[in-house]
C-alpha atoms as one frame of an Amber mdcrd trajectory, in Angstrom:
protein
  36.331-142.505-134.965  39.003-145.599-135.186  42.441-144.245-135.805  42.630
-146.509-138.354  39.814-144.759-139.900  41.757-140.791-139.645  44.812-142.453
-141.172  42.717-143.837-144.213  41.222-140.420-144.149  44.597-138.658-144.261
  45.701-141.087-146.797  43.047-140.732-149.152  43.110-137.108-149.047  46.236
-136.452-149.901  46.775-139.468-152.101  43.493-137.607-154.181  45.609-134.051
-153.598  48.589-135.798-155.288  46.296-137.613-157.629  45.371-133.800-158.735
  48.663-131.963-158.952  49.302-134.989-161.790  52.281-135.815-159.201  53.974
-139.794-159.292  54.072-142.212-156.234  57.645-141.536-157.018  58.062-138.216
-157.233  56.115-137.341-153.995  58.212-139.502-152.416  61.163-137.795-153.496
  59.870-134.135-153.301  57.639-134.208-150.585  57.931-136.786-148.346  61.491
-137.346-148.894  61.630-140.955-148.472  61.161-144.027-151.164  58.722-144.950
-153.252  57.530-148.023-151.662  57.277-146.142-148.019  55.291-143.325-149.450
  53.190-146.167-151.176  52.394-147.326-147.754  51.702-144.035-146.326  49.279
-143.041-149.188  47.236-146.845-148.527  46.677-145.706-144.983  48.909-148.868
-143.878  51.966-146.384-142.011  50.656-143.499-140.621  51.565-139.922-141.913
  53.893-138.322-139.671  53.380-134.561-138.791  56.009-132.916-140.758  54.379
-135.604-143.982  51.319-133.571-143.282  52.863-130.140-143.189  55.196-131.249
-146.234  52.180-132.100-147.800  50.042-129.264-147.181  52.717-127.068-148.528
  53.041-129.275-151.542  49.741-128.971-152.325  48.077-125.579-150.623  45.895
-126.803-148.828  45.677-126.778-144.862  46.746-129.347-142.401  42.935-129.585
-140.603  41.792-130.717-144.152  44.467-133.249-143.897  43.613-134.118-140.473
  39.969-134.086-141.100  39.584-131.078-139.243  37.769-129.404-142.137  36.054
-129.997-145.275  37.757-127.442-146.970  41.145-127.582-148.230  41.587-124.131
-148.195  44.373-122.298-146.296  43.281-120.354-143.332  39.705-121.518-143.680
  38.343-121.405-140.044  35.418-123.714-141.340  33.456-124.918-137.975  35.574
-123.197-135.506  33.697-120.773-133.508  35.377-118.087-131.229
């Protein structure tokens, strides 16, 4: 898979996590990302990619865990080891 296609991924997933908290552009950019508006407009489109502490932040924000982010896993939930075999 294209990078370009993990950071729409990433975008999309958290843009649909924010979507679902009833959280603003805005105010994720201010809370979570710490950065402005317009940037964290960018980031959500898939057009800058997410930086690893944007996925942590967000993963916090929203508890969920960083290989749903990623695209690791299908499941958003913490500490899921969906797929992973020992």
């Amino acid at each position: 898979m294209p990078n370009r296609t993990i950071d729409k991924l990433m975008a999309d997933r958290v843009d649909r996590l924010r979507r679902q908290a009833n959280m603003t552009q805005q105010r994720y950019a201010a809370e979570v990302l710490h950065c402005s508006q317009g940037t964290a407009s960018t980031k959500l489109a898939g057009k800058t990619r997410m930086s690893s502490s944007d996925v942590l932040n967000s993963a916090k924000a929203f508890n969920v865990s960083t290989d749903y982010i990623y695209g690791l896993s299908d499941s958003p939930e913490p500490g899921c080891q969906e797929g992973v075999t020992a």
